[in-house]
Amino acid sequence: MLDSAMAALASLADPALLLMLLVGVVAGLVMGLIPGLGGTGAVAILLPITFGMEPAPALALLIGALAVVHTSDTVSAVLLGAPGSASASVTMLDGYSMARKGQAKRALSLAFLSSMAGGIIGAVGLTLAIPLARPLVLSFASPELFMLTVLGVALAAVLSRGNVVKGLVAGLMGLLLGMVGTSPTTAEERFTFGSLFLGDGLSLVAVALGIFGLAEIASRASQRRGENAPVKVTGGWGSGIREWLTHWSQVLRGSLIGIWAGVLPGVGATAGTWLAYGQAVATAKDKRQFGKGDPRGIVGPESANNSVEAGDLIPTLLFGIPGGVPSAMLLGMLLTYGIQPGPSIITDHLDLMYLIVWSFAIASVLGALFCFLTVRPLASLTKVPFAVLASGLVAIMLLGSFQEGGQLGDLWVMVLLGIAGWVLKSTGFPRAPFLIGFVLAIPLERYYFLTDSLYNGFEWMLRPGTMVFLAILVLPILWNIFKWIRARRRLDRDDDPQHENAVDAESPLKNSTWSLATALVVILIFAGSLVISSGFSPEARLVPQLVGWGGLIMGLALLGQEIVIRRRAGQLQAAMPVQVAAEAAASSSVVMGSPGSAHAVGSTGATGSAYTGSTSAGPITSAGTGTGSRRTAGAVATAVPSAESIASDAPVNGQTSAGQGPGWTKEAGFAFKTFGWMAGFLILIGILGYLVAVMIFVPAFLLIVARAKTKTTIIYTAVLYVVLLALPTLLPIDLPQGWLSQLVG
């Protein structure tokens, strides 16, 4: 084992391998600054570049990016108060406050060093996990491996933030989509509808970039303005470095919490950083400065967010359970190289395991060093409006999706899944279980087929390892059912399911007509899969039928939830006029019974005028004492909600109440216009070829959608064109050729 570790370290002395690690670090730092990309976007965009590479440089490239994404996303959080990722929002609380006091360098040095330490400690944790978990992993047979794949999808769904039923539906939909193509057990085509293109299944890159990348671009492309007055990078680096050394205990605690959060499927960096922040507050003697520039509020979360990614690799590599989206894509890459997680990777590819460990540790150090040296130019990137970045990101993502299969069909699948990803995000479905289900679909079916062939009936479920995994699977589900029952009995108001169905900024169409329609579409998809799969052979239809029935049951449960939400919303609306009338009557009696009230209400003295006059913003005149009149008006204004207060309490986007949300919003319209631009770009690629299409799409999008200046548009397009023209000579990349270019050629 020590020999493998030293051999992996020696391999990093290879200039080509070290170059790939450096490229990954730089790409990860840049992508960490762009809101919505993070580790998911970094791995998804770089994954196509790895096709044709050997496993070692491919892993160095991806791990280099993954290790530093959470280092650079702090820059915008501290300098602009606009975090580059959700996990960096924790750092923003104290980091931005510190920067506004002229201590930006102090805050950034605390963050960079903590991220570096978190990455190194996470790599150490991954190293220790290999010898500790090796005997356990080598004892696994096909039943344990099957239960692990089920556990990966189920825990990612159950532990996802938000509605558990939606998480399970998303995971089952990912499993169903992963079964499109050739069956791994019978070589029979399934759900292809006679298409040769679908015979090989869907591209992992197209699915990942569509569900996450294009969906995020459509959600954010309406942001046409950058930051006008960013905080200046001032203060001293030295003071931050010296202060960081005094908080070594927070670094250690935050890193350990991050590793633990990474090992648990579905928890992720955001939850890990908030847990680290919570422990920092809980263990502090003086809590008054948290949120106002306390260094402990930076050190703890920043140590956790990098160690989360290392902790996430432990279940991914040793058990084949990806805890998040980036690790799911990394697992998919390993499977394409024929590297199976679990016993196989420990016995046959131990050198690659240690290469990942060393790459993660070295990348963490390099990422912090680069951030110290380049913080000013990195900060300038955060001022670019997202709408300006969107056109270049679309061009790069579509080019990346083309590399795996070399077919334009992958690009259309990517755009269609982008629409699906936007709908899932907007209606409150977690998307991580979807991608994890897609990646684990084939391993799940293969392990189940082996288990069913080697064991009689369900005797494999009596194996000790299988029973342990079954208990781990069932306990979270039972806990959620218990919380639901308690909420129904009103024993615990905090667990009310209405809370998890509340509308939020990330899911503006939750509990709306859109979410109801999505539930109906889910039911139709799973019902259709049951009908279609009934025509397959018994071996080929076994798992698709199980997934179809499970999805249909969850879809019906989701539809029931939507109906209950609407019924409660109707009851609330019916009760509101009665309550408002009662409050108005009570306030009127207060007005009529108050001394001097007749003079306070206005010239007419009528009751209706009294109500109106009391809520007016103008000066109150009366024949009596001014003080008594003002007190009376204040009492009425307090007792009866004004039109302004009622309007401020109403949900955004025209949503009147939970369950009766908007049928169409401005954001939805902009999102679909963005997808329309993407479809037009694909049509241009199919006719004219990629480079010509870029020269038309990018400037048109910048001028019309992003409303960029002409000079910016020309420079942006020229630089992007030169980069894309040079890429095929630097990397193994093919550019899509159009019908016209093929005709001329």
XYZ file of C-alpha atoms in Angstrom:
745
model
C 0.000 0.000 0.000
C 2.873 2.368 0.825
C 4.531 1.429 -2.462
C 1.372 2.413 -4.365
C 1.207 5.751 -2.526
C 4.832 6.612 -3.316
C 4.466 5.471 -6.920
C 1.446 7.763 -7.327
C 3.422 10.698 -5.895
C 6.341 9.970 -8.228
C 3.989 9.912 -11.220
C 3.052 13.536 -10.530
C 6.639 14.479 -11.407
C 5.715 13.683 -15.017
C 5.423 17.096 -16.766
C 2.352 16.027 -18.749
C 0.527 14.859 -15.623
C 1.512 17.971 -13.683
C 0.341 20.155 -16.583
C -3.087 18.515 -16.510
C -3.293 19.161 -12.765
C -2.400 22.832 -13.284
C -4.969 23.211 -16.080
C -7.613 21.721 -13.808
C -6.681 24.075 -10.970
C -6.885 27.183 -13.183
C -10.176 26.062 -14.748
C -11.650 25.293 -11.326
C -10.645 28.698 -9.969
C -12.278 30.524 -12.892
C -15.458 28.454 -12.807
C -15.777 28.863 -9.066
C -16.315 32.579 -9.656
C -19.264 32.071 -12.011
C -22.562 31.772 -10.097
C -24.350 28.491 -10.658
C -21.426 26.479 -12.017
C -19.277 25.407 -9.067
C -17.949 21.859 -8.926
C -20.769 20.549 -11.115
C -20.024 22.905 -13.988
C -16.271 22.511 -13.632
C -16.341 18.716 -13.896
C -19.036 18.694 -16.599
C -17.177 21.137 -18.850
C -13.789 19.443 -18.375
C -15.108 15.876 -18.645
C -15.271 15.837 -22.483
C -11.608 16.885 -22.644
C -10.665 13.643 -20.873
C -12.014 11.448 -23.689
C -9.055 9.743 -25.329
C -6.746 10.403 -22.372
C -5.256 7.808 -20.091
C -6.997 7.496 -16.690
C -4.161 9.165 -14.738
C -4.064 12.563 -16.545
C -7.860 12.577 -16.808
C -8.206 12.153 -13.037
C -5.521 14.784 -12.385
C -7.432 17.286 -14.524
C -10.811 16.697 -12.872
C -9.514 16.447 -9.295
C -7.483 19.625 -9.785
C -10.658 21.531 -10.686
C -12.815 19.914 -8.022
C -10.324 20.643 -5.245
C -10.216 24.431 -5.773
C -13.737 25.414 -6.850
C -14.687 26.286 -3.272
C -11.481 28.304 -2.874
C -12.275 30.888 -5.553
C -16.042 31.108 -4.982
C -15.149 33.034 -1.825
C -13.795 36.008 -3.821
C -17.184 37.277 -4.975
C -18.737 36.451 -1.593
C -16.216 38.637 0.253
C -15.790 41.464 -2.261
C -19.320 41.746 -3.664
C -21.580 40.079 -1.142
C -22.668 37.790 -4.011
C -21.372 34.229 -3.436
C -20.149 32.219 -6.408
C -21.893 29.122 -5.004
C -24.482 28.304 -2.363
C -21.844 27.059 0.078
C -19.986 30.387 -0.096
C -23.063 32.213 1.201
C -21.978 31.253 4.724
C -18.614 32.970 4.292
C -20.389 36.062 2.962
C -21.910 36.770 6.403
C -18.621 37.690 8.078
C -16.362 38.056 5.031
C -18.367 40.802 3.336
C -18.786 42.642 6.638
C -15.017 42.507 7.141
C -14.367 43.738 3.581
C -16.693 46.732 4.020
C -14.536 47.752 6.991
C -11.480 47.919 4.710
C -10.190 44.460 5.717
C -10.793 42.537 2.487
C -7.273 41.076 2.353
C -7.588 39.896 5.946
C -10.869 38.112 5.146
C -9.560 36.583 1.916
C -6.330 35.351 3.517
C -8.356 33.634 6.253
C -10.571 32.037 3.606
C -7.782 30.911 1.240
C -5.666 29.361 3.982
C -8.672 27.627 5.539
C -9.692 26.180 2.168
C -6.148 24.931 1.621
C -6.035 23.306 5.055
C -9.484 21.785 4.570
C -8.374 20.224 1.281
C -5.203 18.769 2.814
C -7.042 17.380 5.868
C -9.706 15.955 3.547
C -6.984 14.216 1.509
C -5.566 12.774 4.741
C -9.034 11.523 5.663
C -9.341 9.856 2.262
C -5.921 8.261 2.751
C -6.863 6.835 6.156
C -10.181 5.550 4.789
C -8.439 3.275 2.266
C -6.748 0.854 4.718
C -9.631 1.063 7.213
C -12.333 0.299 4.681
C -10.355 -2.169 2.554
C -11.283 -5.366 4.477
C -14.946 -4.341 4.499
C -15.064 -3.513 0.804
C -13.287 -6.733 -0.206
C -15.943 -8.759 1.643
C -18.749 -7.376 -0.555
C -20.508 -9.660 -3.033
C -23.193 -8.788 -5.606
C -26.052 -8.464 -3.015
C -24.118 -5.858 -1.014
C -23.101 -4.010 -4.171
C -26.725 -3.987 -5.365
C -27.936 -2.612 -2.034
C -25.211 0.035 -2.165
C -26.455 1.293 -5.532
C -30.029 1.401 -4.222
C -28.753 3.161 -1.119
C -26.931 5.763 -3.205
C -30.079 6.810 -5.088
C -32.435 6.570 -2.116
C -30.278 8.452 0.395
C -29.525 11.206 -2.117
C -33.290 11.594 -2.545
C -34.321 11.237 1.107
C -31.583 13.479 2.480
C -32.023 16.177 -0.169
C -33.249 19.560 0.986
C -36.956 19.934 0.402
C -39.777 17.542 -0.429
C -38.748 13.886 0.066
C -41.335 12.605 -2.424
C -39.932 14.939 -5.081
C -36.436 13.670 -4.314
C -37.516 10.043 -4.762
C -39.346 10.909 -7.991
C -36.224 12.631 -9.335
C -34.032 9.636 -8.438
C -36.419 7.170 -10.106
C -36.633 9.349 -13.222
C -32.836 9.332 -13.412
C -32.830 5.523 -13.139
C -35.415 5.268 -15.906
C -33.455 7.591 -18.192
C -30.286 5.592 -17.514
C -32.006 2.451 -18.854
C -32.477 3.952 -22.314
C -30.370 1.956 -24.750
C -29.060 -1.606 -24.666
C -29.867 -3.817 -21.690
C -26.693 -4.898 -19.833
C -28.161 -8.356 -19.211
C -29.740 -9.351 -22.545
C -28.271 -6.870 -25.108
C -31.862 -5.958 -25.948
C -32.720 -2.384 -26.945
C -35.078 -0.571 -24.568
C -36.934 2.749 -24.876
C -35.107 3.535 -28.146
C -38.260 3.743 -30.337
C -36.251 2.286 -33.193
C -33.587 5.025 -33.088
C -29.985 3.999 -33.731
C -28.851 7.141 -31.903
C -30.537 6.033 -28.656
C -29.222 2.482 -28.974
C -26.005 3.346 -27.112
C -27.857 5.195 -24.376
C -27.681 8.865 -23.497
C -24.421 10.737 -22.985
C -23.497 11.412 -19.356
C -22.040 14.806 -20.322
C -25.198 15.799 -22.215
C -27.394 14.811 -19.284
C -25.242 16.559 -16.666
C -24.733 19.755 -18.647
C -28.396 19.876 -19.630
C -29.952 19.229 -16.230
C -27.539 21.550 -14.408
C -25.588 23.780 -16.795
C -28.152 24.934 -19.359
C -30.907 25.017 -16.733
C -28.782 27.362 -14.607
C -27.992 29.582 -17.581
C -31.700 29.887 -18.430
C -32.455 30.786 -14.803
C -29.773 33.472 -14.596
C -29.536 34.835 -18.151
C -31.871 37.700 -17.249
C -29.124 39.182 -15.025
C -27.933 41.956 -17.307
C -26.201 44.092 -14.696
C -22.926 43.547 -12.891
C -21.737 45.005 -9.629
C -21.258 48.775 -9.957
C -19.339 49.522 -6.736
C -17.377 46.471 -5.564
C -15.424 46.521 -2.336
C -11.755 47.386 -2.861
C -9.076 44.815 -2.067
C -7.397 46.585 0.828
C -5.992 45.660 4.224
C -3.003 43.478 5.028
C -2.371 39.850 4.050
C -0.025 39.381 6.978
C -2.572 40.153 9.671
C -4.941 37.570 8.236
C -2.229 34.899 8.036
C -1.142 35.482 11.643
C -4.734 35.467 12.826
C -5.434 32.229 10.957
C -2.741 30.436 12.923
C -4.527 31.265 16.179
C -7.718 29.530 14.994
C -6.200 26.109 14.249
C -8.877 24.354 16.343
C -11.631 25.847 14.153
C -9.759 24.650 11.058
C -9.584 21.100 12.416
C -13.211 21.003 13.572
C -14.511 22.521 10.339
C -12.517 20.063 8.215
C -13.768 17.038 10.168
C -17.365 18.253 9.860
C -16.819 18.688 6.123
C -15.493 15.128 5.720
C -18.490 13.787 7.634
C -20.902 15.839 5.492
C -19.189 14.556 2.332
C -19.459 10.902 3.366
C -23.227 11.213 3.890
C -24.979 11.063 0.486
C -27.043 14.111 -0.373
C -25.683 16.415 2.363
C -23.101 18.295 0.296
C -20.975 21.401 0.720
C -23.786 23.822 1.560
C -25.044 21.826 4.529
C -21.466 21.063 5.599
C -20.461 24.723 5.691
C -23.561 25.711 7.654
C -22.881 22.905 10.145
C -19.316 24.170 10.544
C -20.582 27.714 11.053
C -23.078 26.473 13.623
C -20.403 24.702 15.644
C -18.200 27.812 15.476
C -21.013 29.886 16.977
C -21.921 27.220 19.534
C -18.362 26.810 20.824
C -17.563 30.538 20.962
C -17.632 32.297 24.313
C -18.318 35.688 22.736
C -20.947 35.395 19.991
C -21.643 39.102 19.501
C -19.376 39.598 16.469
C -20.692 36.718 14.342
C -22.204 38.152 11.184
C -20.316 41.419 11.735
C -16.811 40.336 10.732
C -15.809 37.542 13.120
C -12.825 35.561 11.719
C -14.194 32.320 13.191
C -17.219 32.704 10.899
C -14.832 32.469 7.927
C -12.334 29.861 9.107
C -14.816 27.131 10.086
C -17.007 27.128 6.920
C -14.068 27.566 4.530
C -12.274 24.603 6.107
C -15.418 22.529 5.650
C -16.300 23.330 2.033
C -13.066 21.886 0.581
C -12.932 18.855 2.858
C -16.513 18.019 1.804
C -15.320 17.205 -1.718
C -12.593 14.904 -0.371
C -15.056 13.227 1.991
C -17.438 12.777 -0.934
C -14.806 10.688 -2.729
C -14.716 8.123 0.107
C -18.139 6.528 -0.581
C -17.771 7.182 -4.313
C -14.534 5.249 -4.759
C -14.859 2.634 -2.023
C -18.573 1.829 -2.259
C -19.753 3.271 -5.577
C -22.165 5.680 -3.858
C -21.664 9.236 -5.145
C -22.636 11.748 -2.500
C -23.058 14.632 -4.927
C -23.237 15.587 -8.587
C -19.490 16.122 -9.253
C -18.610 12.752 -7.738
C -21.404 11.127 -9.751
C -19.825 12.426 -12.966
C -16.401 11.316 -11.748
C -17.833 7.850 -11.115
C -19.299 7.838 -14.622
C -15.861 8.655 -16.055
C -14.274 5.789 -14.123
C -16.919 3.380 -15.426
C -16.174 4.417 -19.028
C -12.532 3.416 -18.403
C -13.687 0.045 -17.054
C -12.671 0.956 -13.494
C -15.301 -0.405 -11.127
C -15.554 1.227 -7.672
C -15.360 -0.991 -4.621
C -13.209 -4.144 -4.449
C -11.973 -3.761 -8.025
C -10.480 -0.297 -7.588
C -8.691 -1.324 -4.369
C -7.183 -4.534 -5.745
C -6.444 -3.471 -9.335
C -6.160 0.338 -9.323
C -4.783 1.294 -5.915
C -2.230 3.570 -7.603
C -5.072 5.646 -9.081
C -6.663 5.945 -5.632
C -3.491 7.464 -4.253
C -3.068 9.623 -7.350
C -6.452 11.157 -6.484
C -5.306 11.733 -2.905
C -2.044 13.427 -3.906
C -3.735 15.467 -6.638
C -6.336 16.744 -4.187
C -3.720 17.799 -1.633
C -1.387 19.457 -4.164
C -4.271 21.201 -5.944
C -5.501 22.625 -2.624
C -2.102 24.221 -2.015
C -1.789 25.508 -5.591
C -5.337 26.891 -5.524
C -4.671 28.955 -2.407
C -1.358 30.194 -3.843
C -2.925 31.225 -7.166
C -5.756 33.001 -5.353
C -3.272 35.046 -3.319
C -1.412 36.042 -6.489
C -4.400 36.688 -8.780
C -7.142 37.944 -6.481
C -7.426 41.327 -8.238
C -8.003 40.002 -11.806
C -10.250 37.259 -10.403
C -12.302 39.899 -8.612
C -12.792 41.797 -11.882
C -14.484 38.731 -13.423
C -17.207 38.907 -10.795
C -18.318 42.290 -12.166
C -19.273 40.801 -15.549
C -23.079 40.391 -15.892
C -24.136 36.761 -16.145
C -26.037 37.449 -19.392
C -22.690 38.349 -21.013
C -21.066 35.141 -19.768
C -24.057 33.047 -20.865
C -23.362 33.077 -24.612
C -19.784 31.847 -24.204
C -20.835 29.237 -21.654
C -23.508 27.864 -24.005
C -20.978 27.600 -26.841
C -18.429 25.802 -24.615
C -20.996 23.454 -23.034
C -22.445 22.388 -26.392
C -18.950 21.778 -27.726
C -18.165 19.675 -24.654
C -21.308 17.592 -25.067
C -20.375 16.858 -28.700
C -17.044 15.257 -27.766
C -18.357 12.043 -26.172
C -20.432 10.688 -29.050
C -19.625 13.079 -31.895
C -23.318 13.423 -32.797
C -25.526 16.497 -33.038
C -28.292 14.449 -31.437
C -26.444 14.735 -28.107
C -26.764 18.513 -28.347
C -30.533 18.339 -28.858
C -30.837 15.923 -25.943
C -28.834 18.381 -23.865
C -31.167 21.304 -24.670
C -34.295 19.213 -24.021
C -32.886 18.070 -20.692
C -31.972 21.690 -19.987
C -35.668 22.560 -20.218
C -36.469 19.598 -17.961
C -33.774 20.703 -15.493
C -35.178 24.233 -15.401
C -38.676 22.895 -14.696
C -37.338 20.595 -11.955
C -35.388 23.409 -10.310
C -38.215 25.953 -10.568
C -40.821 23.579 -9.142
C -38.674 22.441 -6.192
C -37.344 19.051 -7.380
C -33.759 18.281 -6.241
C -31.685 17.504 -9.324
C -28.785 15.669 -7.657
C -30.802 12.417 -7.181
C -31.728 12.581 -10.876
C -28.106 12.518 -12.056
C -27.033 9.999 -9.407
C -29.880 7.721 -10.518
C -28.796 8.084 -14.151
C -25.186 7.128 -13.354
C -26.123 4.161 -11.148
C -28.851 2.727 -13.402
C -26.662 0.211 -15.265
C -24.604 -0.912 -12.198
C -27.847 -1.357 -10.241
C -29.344 -3.572 -12.943
C -26.155 -5.579 -13.432
C -25.731 -6.290 -9.706
C -29.385 -7.233 -9.347
C -29.168 -9.645 -12.281
C -26.096 -11.326 -10.734
C -27.791 -11.506 -7.328
C -30.967 -12.957 -8.790
C -28.964 -15.560 -10.729
C -26.776 -16.686 -7.806
C -29.344 -16.817 -4.994
C -32.703 -18.518 -4.595
C -35.558 -16.118 -3.959
C -34.783 -13.426 -1.399
C -32.282 -15.362 0.709
C -29.629 -12.827 -0.265
C -31.451 -10.284 1.879
C -30.509 -12.312 4.981
C -26.794 -11.654 4.493
C -25.441 -9.467 7.348
C -24.106 -6.731 5.072
C -27.346 -6.541 3.120
C -29.399 -6.267 6.297
C -27.202 -3.411 7.546
C -27.626 -1.492 4.293
C -31.362 -2.176 4.328
C -31.571 -0.708 7.834
C -29.627 2.372 6.717
C -32.074 2.741 3.839
C -35.241 2.284 5.874
C -34.391 4.407 8.930
C -34.384 7.819 7.154
C -37.670 6.948 5.439
C -39.257 5.939 8.763
C -37.956 9.141 10.339
C -39.580 11.252 7.617
C -42.853 9.353 8.033
C -42.665 9.928 11.791
C -42.126 13.665 11.271
C -45.096 13.776 8.892
C -47.363 12.035 11.431
C -46.253 14.413 14.187
C -46.965 17.381 11.953
C -50.424 16.014 11.090
C -51.218 15.711 14.792
C -49.899 19.241 15.419
C -47.443 17.885 17.981
C -44.559 19.714 16.371
C -45.296 22.817 14.337
C -41.709 23.029 13.096
C -42.145 19.818 11.125
C -45.258 21.007 9.273
C -44.960 19.823 5.670
C -46.301 23.190 4.542
C -42.913 24.605 5.529
C -41.001 22.439 3.062
C -43.522 23.320 0.366
C -43.076 27.057 0.872
C -42.120 29.125 -2.153
C -38.460 30.187 -2.188
C -36.200 32.200 -4.451
C -34.604 29.114 -6.040
C -37.975 27.486 -6.759
C -40.356 30.318 -7.695
C -42.881 27.972 -9.357
C -43.227 25.564 -6.441
C -46.874 24.872 -5.485
C -48.069 26.505 -8.699
C -49.803 25.328 -11.839
C -46.372 24.300 -13.089
C -45.760 21.904 -10.191
C -49.223 20.363 -10.641
C -48.567 19.877 -14.356
C -45.137 18.380 -13.567
C -46.738 15.826 -11.248
C -49.157 14.813 -14.030
C -46.305 14.515 -16.559
C -44.346 12.330 -14.097
C -47.327 9.983 -13.790
C -47.659 9.779 -17.582
C -43.931 9.061 -18.020
C -43.860 6.193 -15.524
C -47.187 4.785 -16.749
C -45.861 4.895 -20.315
C -42.649 3.150 -19.238
C -44.721 0.320 -17.734
C -46.664 -0.117 -20.963
C -43.556 -0.045 -23.176
C -41.417 -2.278 -20.935
C -44.143 -4.931 -20.843
C -43.049 -5.858 -24.366
C -39.448 -6.601 -23.325
C -38.114 -10.042 -22.475
C -38.544 -11.120 -18.803
C -34.904 -10.380 -17.931
C -34.848 -7.008 -19.702
C -38.118 -5.738 -18.240
C -37.553 -6.764 -14.608
C -35.791 -3.630 -13.316
C -37.592 -1.137 -15.611
C -40.909 -2.505 -14.312
C -39.775 -2.128 -10.690
C -38.656 1.451 -11.364
C -41.862 2.175 -13.282
C -44.151 0.959 -10.493
C -42.117 2.794 -7.865
C -42.211 5.993 -9.917
C -45.946 5.668 -10.555
C -46.658 5.285 -6.829
C -44.436 8.261 -5.972
C -46.017 10.295 -8.771
C -49.510 9.626 -7.411
C -48.305 10.592 -3.923
C -46.887 13.815 -5.377
C -50.181 14.560 -7.125
C -51.986 13.997 -3.823
C -49.655 16.509 -2.163
C -50.391 19.108 -4.817
C -54.149 18.621 -4.420
C -53.948 18.913 -0.617
C -51.902 22.119 -0.904
C -54.513 23.658 -3.196
C -57.355 22.616 -0.922
C -55.664 24.234 2.081
C -54.957 27.362 0.059
C -58.643 27.576 -0.883
C -59.684 27.239 2.745
C -57.244 29.985 3.745
C -58.565 32.326 1.063
C -62.134 31.666 2.124
C -61.268 32.438 5.746
C -59.328 35.625 5.019
C -62.289 37.970 4.207
C -64.048 36.932 7.430
C -60.908 37.589 9.463
C -60.258 40.969 7.833
C -63.885 42.026 8.376
C -63.709 41.026 12.040
C -60.472 42.983 12.514
C -61.980 46.013 10.747
C -65.063 45.899 12.972
C -62.922 45.636 16.075
C -60.754 48.541 14.996
C -63.824 50.647 14.168
C -65.170 50.122 17.658
C -61.813 51.238 19.011
C -61.974 54.369 16.883
C -65.556 55.289 17.842
C -64.863 54.681 21.501
C -61.691 56.762 21.681
C -61.724 60.317 22.979
C -61.380 62.793 20.193
C -61.748 60.131 17.549
C -64.541 61.951 15.773
C -62.134 64.739 15.034
C -59.347 62.423 14.027
C -61.095 60.744 11.164
C -61.552 63.561 8.751
C -64.175 66.092 7.814
C -67.138 63.809 7.140
C -67.025 61.961 10.440
C -68.587 58.850 8.928
C -67.404 55.439 9.941
C -66.068 54.641 6.520
C -64.235 57.912 6.465
C -62.850 57.180 9.850
C -61.210 54.019 8.558
C -59.896 55.719 5.479
C -58.675 58.762 7.283
C -56.864 56.766 9.904
C -54.719 54.983 7.367
C -53.905 58.040 5.299
C -50.354 59.210 5.178
C -51.178 62.900 5.320
C -51.114 65.113 8.423
C -53.997 64.681 10.835
C -55.948 67.763 11.783
C -58.572 67.962 14.466
C -60.502 70.374 16.520
C -59.365 68.532 19.625
C -55.880 67.901 20.887
C -53.386 66.907 18.290
C -51.844 64.249 20.503
C -55.080 62.400 21.066
C -55.875 62.425 17.379
C -52.504 61.048 16.386
C -52.696 58.286 18.976
C -56.122 57.274 17.665
C -54.881 57.143 14.096
C -51.894 55.110 15.175
C -54.145 52.606 16.936
C -56.224 52.081 13.838
C -53.183 51.790 11.599
C -51.777 49.121 13.886
C -54.995 47.166 14.243
C -55.947 47.077 10.562
C -53.406 46.100 7.907
C -52.900 48.801 5.335
C -52.966 48.196 1.604
C -49.188 48.516 1.542
C -48.688 45.883 4.243
C -51.061 43.469 2.550
C -49.238 43.961 -0.722
C -45.866 43.404 0.934
C -47.026 40.122 2.449
C -48.254 38.760 -0.873
C -45.978 36.266 -2.600
C -43.875 37.418 -5.489
C -44.546 37.045 -9.196
C -48.239 37.437 -8.786
C -48.662 34.369 -6.633
C -51.694 34.850 -4.429
C -51.169 31.958 -2.039
C -49.564 28.561 -1.688
C -50.998 26.187 -4.208
C -52.363 28.935 -6.478
C -49.156 30.254 -7.924
C -48.416 31.937 -11.226
C -49.341 30.270 -14.475
C -46.650 32.274 -16.302
C -43.994 34.665 -15.036
C -41.540 37.063 -16.584
C -38.670 34.809 -15.492
C -40.305 31.785 -17.143
C -40.758 33.722 -20.355
C -37.106 34.788 -20.355
C -35.962 31.231 -19.631
C -37.877 29.810 -22.588
C -36.610 32.600 -24.837
C -33.094 31.573 -23.801
C -33.827 27.955 -24.705
C -35.188 29.233 -28.024
C -31.839 30.934 -28.665
C -30.071 27.663 -27.847
C -32.283 25.773 -30.320
C -31.532 28.389 -32.985
C -27.818 27.942 -32.289
C -28.167 24.181 -32.860
C -29.976 24.766 -36.150
C -27.150 27.050 -37.281
C -24.586 24.402 -36.263
C -26.444 21.734 -38.233
C -26.515 23.919 -41.354
C -23.338 26.049 -41.260
C -21.027 24.284 -38.825
C -19.868 25.160 -35.334
C -17.445 28.039 -35.908
C -19.726 29.926 -38.290
C -22.674 29.390 -35.931
C -20.635 30.824 -33.039
C -19.844 33.939 -35.088
C -23.594 34.503 -35.585
C -25.038 33.339 -32.242
C -22.631 34.971 -29.787
C -22.798 38.595 -31.066
C -26.549 38.371 -31.630
C -27.122 37.079 -28.090
C -24.837 39.734 -26.604
C -26.486 42.622 -28.443
C -30.132 41.547 -28.171
C -30.379 39.552 -24.942
C -27.462 40.787 -22.807
C -27.682 44.325 -24.264
C -23.907 44.556 -24.282
C -21.998 47.401 -25.881
C -20.815 47.014 -29.477
C -17.138 47.215 -28.499
C -17.597 44.539 -25.819
C -19.428 42.325 -28.303
C -16.696 42.556 -30.937
C -13.846 41.844 -28.504
C -15.756 39.029 -26.759
C -16.639 37.293 -30.043
C -13.130 37.670 -31.488
C -11.416 36.235 -28.397
C -13.868 33.316 -28.181
C -13.441 32.566 -31.904
C -9.629 32.520 -31.651
C -9.760 30.233 -28.603
C -12.179 27.813 -30.284
C -10.117 27.853 -33.490
C -6.951 26.941 -31.549
C -8.534 24.272 -29.332
C -8.339 21.347 -31.823
C -4.580 21.854 -32.121
C -4.064 21.916 -28.338
C -6.551 19.281 -27.174
C -8.219 16.195 -28.692
C -11.392 18.095 -29.600
C -13.575 17.785 -32.711
C -15.685 20.698 -33.938
C -19.203 19.876 -35.224
C -19.470 20.133 -38.995
C -22.627 21.453 -40.620
C -24.507 20.215 -43.662
C -23.203 23.074 -45.826
C -19.563 22.586 -44.836
C -19.821 18.851 -45.551
C -21.418 19.611 -48.910
C -18.640 22.025 -49.846
C -15.966 19.643 -48.521
